[in-house]
Structure formats: structure tokens, C-alpha cells
PDB file of C-alpha atoms and ligand atoms in Angstrom:
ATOM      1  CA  UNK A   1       0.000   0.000   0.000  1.00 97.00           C
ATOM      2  CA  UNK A   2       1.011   3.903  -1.064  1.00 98.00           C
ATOM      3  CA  UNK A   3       0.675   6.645   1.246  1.00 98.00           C
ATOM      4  CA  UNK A   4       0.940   9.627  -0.890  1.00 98.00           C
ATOM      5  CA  UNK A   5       1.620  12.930   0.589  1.00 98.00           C
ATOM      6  CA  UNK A   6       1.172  16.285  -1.075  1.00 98.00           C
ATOM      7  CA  UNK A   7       2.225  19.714  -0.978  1.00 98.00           C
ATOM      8  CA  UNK A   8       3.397  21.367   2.152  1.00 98.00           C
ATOM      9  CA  UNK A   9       2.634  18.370   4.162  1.00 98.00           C
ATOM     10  CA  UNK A  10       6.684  17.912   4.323  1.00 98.00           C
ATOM     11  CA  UNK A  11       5.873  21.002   6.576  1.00 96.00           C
ATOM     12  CA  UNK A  12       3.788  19.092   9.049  1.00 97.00           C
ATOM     13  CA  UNK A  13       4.981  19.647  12.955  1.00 95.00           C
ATOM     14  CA  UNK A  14       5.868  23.149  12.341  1.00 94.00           C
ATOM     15  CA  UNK A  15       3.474  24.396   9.501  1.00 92.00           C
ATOM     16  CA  UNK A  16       0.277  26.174  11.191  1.00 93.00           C
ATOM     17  CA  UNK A  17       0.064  23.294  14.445  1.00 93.00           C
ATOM     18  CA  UNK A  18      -3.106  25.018  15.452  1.00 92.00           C
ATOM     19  CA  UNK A  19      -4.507  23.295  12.389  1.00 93.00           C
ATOM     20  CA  UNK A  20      -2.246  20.276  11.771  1.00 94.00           C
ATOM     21  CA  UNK A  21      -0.633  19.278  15.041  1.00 91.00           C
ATOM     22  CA  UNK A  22       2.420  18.902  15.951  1.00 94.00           C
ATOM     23  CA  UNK A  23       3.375  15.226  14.720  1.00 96.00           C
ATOM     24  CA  UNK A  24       5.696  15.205  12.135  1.00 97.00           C
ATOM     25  CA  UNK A  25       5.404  13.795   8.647  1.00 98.00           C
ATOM     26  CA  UNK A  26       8.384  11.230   9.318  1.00 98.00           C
ATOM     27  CA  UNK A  27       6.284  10.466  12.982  1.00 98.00           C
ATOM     28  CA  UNK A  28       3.495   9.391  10.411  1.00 98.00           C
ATOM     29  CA  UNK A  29       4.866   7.811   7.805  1.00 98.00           C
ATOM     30  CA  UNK A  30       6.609   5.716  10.720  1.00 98.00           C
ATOM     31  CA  UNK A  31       3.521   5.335  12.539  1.00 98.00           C
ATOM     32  CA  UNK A  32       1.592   3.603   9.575  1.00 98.00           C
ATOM     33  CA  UNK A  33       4.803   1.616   8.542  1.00 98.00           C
ATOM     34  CA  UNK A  34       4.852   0.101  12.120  1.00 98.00           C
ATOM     35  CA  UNK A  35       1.338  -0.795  11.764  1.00 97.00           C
ATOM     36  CA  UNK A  36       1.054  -1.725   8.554  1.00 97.00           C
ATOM     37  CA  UNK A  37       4.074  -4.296   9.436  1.00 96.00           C
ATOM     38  CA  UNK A  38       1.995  -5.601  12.558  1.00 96.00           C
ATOM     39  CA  UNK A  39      -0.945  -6.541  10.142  1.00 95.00           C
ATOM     40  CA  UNK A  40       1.390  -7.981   7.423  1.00 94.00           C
ATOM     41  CA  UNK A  41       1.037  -4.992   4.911  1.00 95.00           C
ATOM     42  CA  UNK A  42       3.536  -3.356   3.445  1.00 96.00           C
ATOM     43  CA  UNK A  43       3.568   0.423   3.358  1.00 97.00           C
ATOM     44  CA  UNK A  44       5.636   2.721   1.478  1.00 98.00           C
ATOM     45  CA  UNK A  45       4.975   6.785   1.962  1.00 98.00           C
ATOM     46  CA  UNK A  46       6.253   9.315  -0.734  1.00 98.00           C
ATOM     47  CA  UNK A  47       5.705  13.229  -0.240  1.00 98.00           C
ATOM     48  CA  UNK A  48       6.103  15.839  -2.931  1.00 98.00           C
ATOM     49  CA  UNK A  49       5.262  19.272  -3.299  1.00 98.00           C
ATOM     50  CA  UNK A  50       4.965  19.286  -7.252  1.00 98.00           C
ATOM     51  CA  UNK A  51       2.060  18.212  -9.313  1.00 98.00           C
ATOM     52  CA  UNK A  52       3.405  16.552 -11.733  1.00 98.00           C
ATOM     53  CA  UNK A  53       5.715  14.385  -9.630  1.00 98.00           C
ATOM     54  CA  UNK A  54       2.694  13.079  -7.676  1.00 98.00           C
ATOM     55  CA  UNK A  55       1.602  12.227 -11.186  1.00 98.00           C
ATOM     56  CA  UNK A  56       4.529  10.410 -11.928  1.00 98.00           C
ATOM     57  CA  UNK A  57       4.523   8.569  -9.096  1.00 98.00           C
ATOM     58  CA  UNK A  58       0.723   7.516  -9.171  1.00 98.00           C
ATOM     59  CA  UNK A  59       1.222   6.363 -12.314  1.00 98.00           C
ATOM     60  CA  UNK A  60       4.253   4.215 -11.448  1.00 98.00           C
ATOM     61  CA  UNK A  61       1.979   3.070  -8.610  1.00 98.00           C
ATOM     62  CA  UNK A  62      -0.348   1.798 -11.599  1.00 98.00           C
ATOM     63  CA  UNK A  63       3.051  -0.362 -13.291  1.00 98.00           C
ATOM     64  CA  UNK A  64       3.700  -1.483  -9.975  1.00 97.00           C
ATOM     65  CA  UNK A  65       0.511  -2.728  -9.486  1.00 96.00           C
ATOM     66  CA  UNK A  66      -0.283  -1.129  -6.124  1.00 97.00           C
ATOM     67  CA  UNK A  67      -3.426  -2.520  -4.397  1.00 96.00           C
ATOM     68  CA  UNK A  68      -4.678   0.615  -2.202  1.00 97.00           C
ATOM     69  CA  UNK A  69      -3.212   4.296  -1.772  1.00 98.00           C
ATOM     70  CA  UNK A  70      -4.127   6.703   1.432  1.00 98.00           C
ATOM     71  CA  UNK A  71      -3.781  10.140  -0.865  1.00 99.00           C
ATOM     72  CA  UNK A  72      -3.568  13.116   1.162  1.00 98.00           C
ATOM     73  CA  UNK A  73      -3.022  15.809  -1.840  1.00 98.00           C
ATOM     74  CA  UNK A  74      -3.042  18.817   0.320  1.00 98.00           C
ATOM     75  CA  UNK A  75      -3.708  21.997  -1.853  1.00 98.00           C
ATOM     76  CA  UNK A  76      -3.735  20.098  -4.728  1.00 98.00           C
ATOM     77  CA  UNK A  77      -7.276  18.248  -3.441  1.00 98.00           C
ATOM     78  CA  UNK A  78      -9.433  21.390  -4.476  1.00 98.00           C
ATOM     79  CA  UNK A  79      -7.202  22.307  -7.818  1.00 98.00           C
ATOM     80  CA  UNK A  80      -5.950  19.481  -9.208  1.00 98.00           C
ATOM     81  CA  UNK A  81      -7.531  17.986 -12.415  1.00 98.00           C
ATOM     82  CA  UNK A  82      -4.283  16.094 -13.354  1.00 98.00           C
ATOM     83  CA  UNK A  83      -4.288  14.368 -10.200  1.00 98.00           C
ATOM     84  CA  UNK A  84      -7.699  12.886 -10.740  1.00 98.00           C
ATOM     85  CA  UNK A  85      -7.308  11.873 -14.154  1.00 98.00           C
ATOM     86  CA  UNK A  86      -4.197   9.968 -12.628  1.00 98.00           C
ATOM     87  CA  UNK A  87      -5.917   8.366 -10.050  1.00 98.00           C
ATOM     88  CA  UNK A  88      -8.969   7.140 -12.699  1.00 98.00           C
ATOM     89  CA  UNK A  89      -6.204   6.259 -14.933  1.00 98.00           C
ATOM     90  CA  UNK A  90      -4.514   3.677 -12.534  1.00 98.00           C
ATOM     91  CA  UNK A  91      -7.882   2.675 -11.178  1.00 94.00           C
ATOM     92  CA  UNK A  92      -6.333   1.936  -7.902  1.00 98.00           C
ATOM     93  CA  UNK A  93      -8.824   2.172  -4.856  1.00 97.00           C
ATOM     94  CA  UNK A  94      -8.139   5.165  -2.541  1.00 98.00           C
ATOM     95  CA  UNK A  95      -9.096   6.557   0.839  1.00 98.00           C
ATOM     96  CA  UNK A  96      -8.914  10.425   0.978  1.00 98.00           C
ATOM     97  CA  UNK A  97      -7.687  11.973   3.470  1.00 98.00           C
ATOM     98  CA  UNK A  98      -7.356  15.164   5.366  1.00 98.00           C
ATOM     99  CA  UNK A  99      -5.807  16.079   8.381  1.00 98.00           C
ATOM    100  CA  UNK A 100      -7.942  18.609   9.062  1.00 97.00           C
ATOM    101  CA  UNK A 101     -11.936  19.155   8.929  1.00 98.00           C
ATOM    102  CA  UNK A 102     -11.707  20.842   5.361  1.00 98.00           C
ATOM    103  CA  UNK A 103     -15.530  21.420   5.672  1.00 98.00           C
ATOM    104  CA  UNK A 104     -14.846  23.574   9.020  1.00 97.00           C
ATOM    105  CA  UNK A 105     -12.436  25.994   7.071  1.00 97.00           C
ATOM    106  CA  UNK A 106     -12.498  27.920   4.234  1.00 97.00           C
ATOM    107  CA  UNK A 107     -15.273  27.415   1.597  1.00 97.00           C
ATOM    108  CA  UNK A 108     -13.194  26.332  -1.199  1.00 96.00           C
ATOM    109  CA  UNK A 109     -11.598  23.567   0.575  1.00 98.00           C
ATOM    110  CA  UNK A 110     -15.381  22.120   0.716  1.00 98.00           C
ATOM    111  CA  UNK A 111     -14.806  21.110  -3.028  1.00 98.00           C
ATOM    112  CA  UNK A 112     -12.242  18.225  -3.665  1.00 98.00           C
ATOM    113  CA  UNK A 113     -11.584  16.650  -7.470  1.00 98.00           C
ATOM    114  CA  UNK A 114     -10.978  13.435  -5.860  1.00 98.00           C
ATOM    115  CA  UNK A 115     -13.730  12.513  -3.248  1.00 98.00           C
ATOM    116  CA  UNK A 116     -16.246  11.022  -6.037  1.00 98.00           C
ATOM    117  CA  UNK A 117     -14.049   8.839  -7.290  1.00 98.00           C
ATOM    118  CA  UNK A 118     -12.500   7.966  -3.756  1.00 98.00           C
ATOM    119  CA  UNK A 119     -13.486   4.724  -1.640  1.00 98.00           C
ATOM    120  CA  UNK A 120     -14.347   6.764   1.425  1.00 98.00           C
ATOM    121  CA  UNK A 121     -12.728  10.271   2.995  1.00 98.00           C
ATOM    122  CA  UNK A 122     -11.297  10.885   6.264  1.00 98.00           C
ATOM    123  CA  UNK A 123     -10.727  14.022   7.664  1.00 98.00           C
ATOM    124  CA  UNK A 124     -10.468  16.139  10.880  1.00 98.00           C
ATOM    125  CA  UNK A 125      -8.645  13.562  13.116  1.00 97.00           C
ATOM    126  CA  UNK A 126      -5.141  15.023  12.846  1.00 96.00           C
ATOM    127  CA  UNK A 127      -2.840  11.723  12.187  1.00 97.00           C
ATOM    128  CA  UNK A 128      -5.818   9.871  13.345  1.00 97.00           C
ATOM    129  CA  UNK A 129      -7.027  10.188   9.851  1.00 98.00           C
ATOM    130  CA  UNK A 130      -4.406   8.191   8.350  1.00 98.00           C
ATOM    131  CA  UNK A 131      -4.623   5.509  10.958  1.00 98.00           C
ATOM    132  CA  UNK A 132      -8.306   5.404  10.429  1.00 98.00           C
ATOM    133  CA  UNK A 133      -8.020   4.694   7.115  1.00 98.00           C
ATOM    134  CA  UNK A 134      -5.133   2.285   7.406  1.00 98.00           C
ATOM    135  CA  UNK A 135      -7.001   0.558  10.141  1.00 97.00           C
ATOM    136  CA  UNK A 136      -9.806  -0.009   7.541  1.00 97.00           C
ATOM    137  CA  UNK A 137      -7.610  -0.833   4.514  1.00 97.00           C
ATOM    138  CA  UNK A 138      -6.310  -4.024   7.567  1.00 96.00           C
ATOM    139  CA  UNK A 139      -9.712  -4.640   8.415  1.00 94.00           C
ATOM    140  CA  UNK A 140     -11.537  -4.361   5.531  1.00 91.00           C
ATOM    141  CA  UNK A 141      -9.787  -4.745   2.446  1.00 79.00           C
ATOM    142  CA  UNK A 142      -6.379  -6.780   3.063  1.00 76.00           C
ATOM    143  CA  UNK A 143      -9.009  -9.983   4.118  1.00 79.00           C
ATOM    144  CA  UNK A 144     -10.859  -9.457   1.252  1.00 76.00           C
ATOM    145  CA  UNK A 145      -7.369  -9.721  -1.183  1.00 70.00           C
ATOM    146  CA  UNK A 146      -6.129 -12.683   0.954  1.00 60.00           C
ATOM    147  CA  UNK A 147      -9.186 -14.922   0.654  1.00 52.00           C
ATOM    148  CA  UNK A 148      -8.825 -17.866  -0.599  1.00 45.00           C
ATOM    149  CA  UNK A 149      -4.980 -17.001  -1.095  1.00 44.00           C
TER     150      UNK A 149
HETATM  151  C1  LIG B   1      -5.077  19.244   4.054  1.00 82.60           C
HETATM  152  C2  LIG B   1      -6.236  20.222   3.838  1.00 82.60           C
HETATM  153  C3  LIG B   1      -6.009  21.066   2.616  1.00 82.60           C
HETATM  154  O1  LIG B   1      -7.086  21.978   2.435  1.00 82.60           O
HETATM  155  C4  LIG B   1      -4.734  21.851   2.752  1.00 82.60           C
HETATM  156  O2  LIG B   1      -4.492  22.596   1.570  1.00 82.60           O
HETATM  157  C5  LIG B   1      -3.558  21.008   3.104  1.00 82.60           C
HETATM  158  C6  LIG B   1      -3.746  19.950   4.085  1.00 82.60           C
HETATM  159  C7  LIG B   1      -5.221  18.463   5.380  1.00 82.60           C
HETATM  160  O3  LIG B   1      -4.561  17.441   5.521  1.00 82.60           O
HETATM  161  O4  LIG B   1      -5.961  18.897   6.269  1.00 82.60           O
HETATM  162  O5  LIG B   1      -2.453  21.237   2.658  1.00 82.60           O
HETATM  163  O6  LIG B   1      -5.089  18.300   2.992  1.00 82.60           O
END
């Protein structure tokens, strides 16, 4: 499983903690690594703040046949039609997810390019969101890939 990270989320422990805590991205990334490795999933976390290199990297997710992404696009989630044709493009399920409780701020972070075409979206638990939706990727979706394995 991918954990992608977008822009200004490499900020994440000092950027606005009011908002987004003060648990760093490498606190995270480790965090779901450890637990992914508990419940026999492998987790691999990349962070950029450029468009196109979340691109790339979603669509190298597609060649290497990734089963599930956690994409937390930042910015990018209200803006970003290139990210969205990626993600329909690889057709690899995805969680959204937000640190924050975009619908509690400012109106046009209410509109994201990816939530239709998402499994589910998480948002407003601080890291809690990731672990939520890592917890239901173990729960939910590794059995389902297993069975009958
Ligand atoms: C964010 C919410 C976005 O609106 C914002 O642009 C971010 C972070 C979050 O995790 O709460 O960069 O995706």
C-alpha cells in the first residue's frame, strides 16, 4: 500500500500546528509503517510538493501494481484535475484523506476533485485520519485480497 503525501505536508509539525498538530510527517509515515508491518502490509509513503511528480509517481503506482493508496493531496485536493485523471487512470482504490476538517475551514476547501471517485474520505482527526483509514484498509480490504490465497 502507497501513502501519498502532497504539498506542504513535508511542513507538518511546524506548519500552522493550530490546524495540523504537531506530529511530524516522518512520525506518520513511521507510525503507519509500524502498523502496517503488525498486520502484514507493506507500506511505502512518498511526499512531494509538485504536481506533476505526484503524477509520476501515481502512475508508477499503476506499473507497480499497487493494491490501495491513502492520498492526502493537500492543496492540490481542491485544484488538481491532473491528479484525478491519474488516479482514474490507474484505477487503484483510494481513501482520501485530510488532516484537518476541510468542511470547518475555508469554503473552497469544501470542493475536492478526488472525493467522487475515492473509496471513502477521512478528515479532521489530525494523524488519526491516516490511521483510520489504514485501520480499515487491515480490516476491511487486506481480508478481502487474501481470501482464498
Ligand atoms: C489538508 C487540507 C487542505 O485543504 C490543505 O491545503 C492542506 C492539508 C489536510 O490534511 O488537512 O495542505 O489536505
Amino acid at each position: 500500500m502507497l501513502v501519498l503525501h502532497g504539498p506542504n505536508l513535508n511542513l507538518l509539525g511546524v506548519r500552522e500546528p493550530e490546524i495540523y498538530g504537531r506530529t511530524t510527517l516522518a512520525e506518520v509515515d513511521r507510525g503507519l509503517i509500524d502498523r502496517g508491518k503488525v498486520a502484514g502490509l507493506d507500506v511505502s509513503a512518498y511526499q512531494s510538493n509538485h504536481e506533476g511528480e505526484l503524477v509520476d509517481r501515481i502512475q508508477q503506482a499503476g506499473r507497480e501494481r499497487v493494491d490501495f493508496m491513502l492520498v492526502n493531496a493537500g492543496a492540490y485536493t481542491h485544484t488538481s484535475v491532473a491528479l484525478r485523471d491519474a488516479l482514474s487512470a490507474v484505477d487503484i482504490p483510494f481513501i482520501e484523506v485530510h488532516l484537518s476538517n476541510v468542511f470547518a475551514r475555508d469554503r473552497f476547501r469544501h470542493h475536492s476533485y478526488l472525493s467522487d471517485i475515492a473509496v471513502g474520505v477521512v478528515c479532521g482527526l489530525g494523524p488519526g485520519s491516516y490511521r483510520a483509514a489504514l485501520d480499515f484498509v487491515i480490516s476491511t480490504v487486506l481480508p478481502a485480497s487474501t481470501a482464498g490465497a
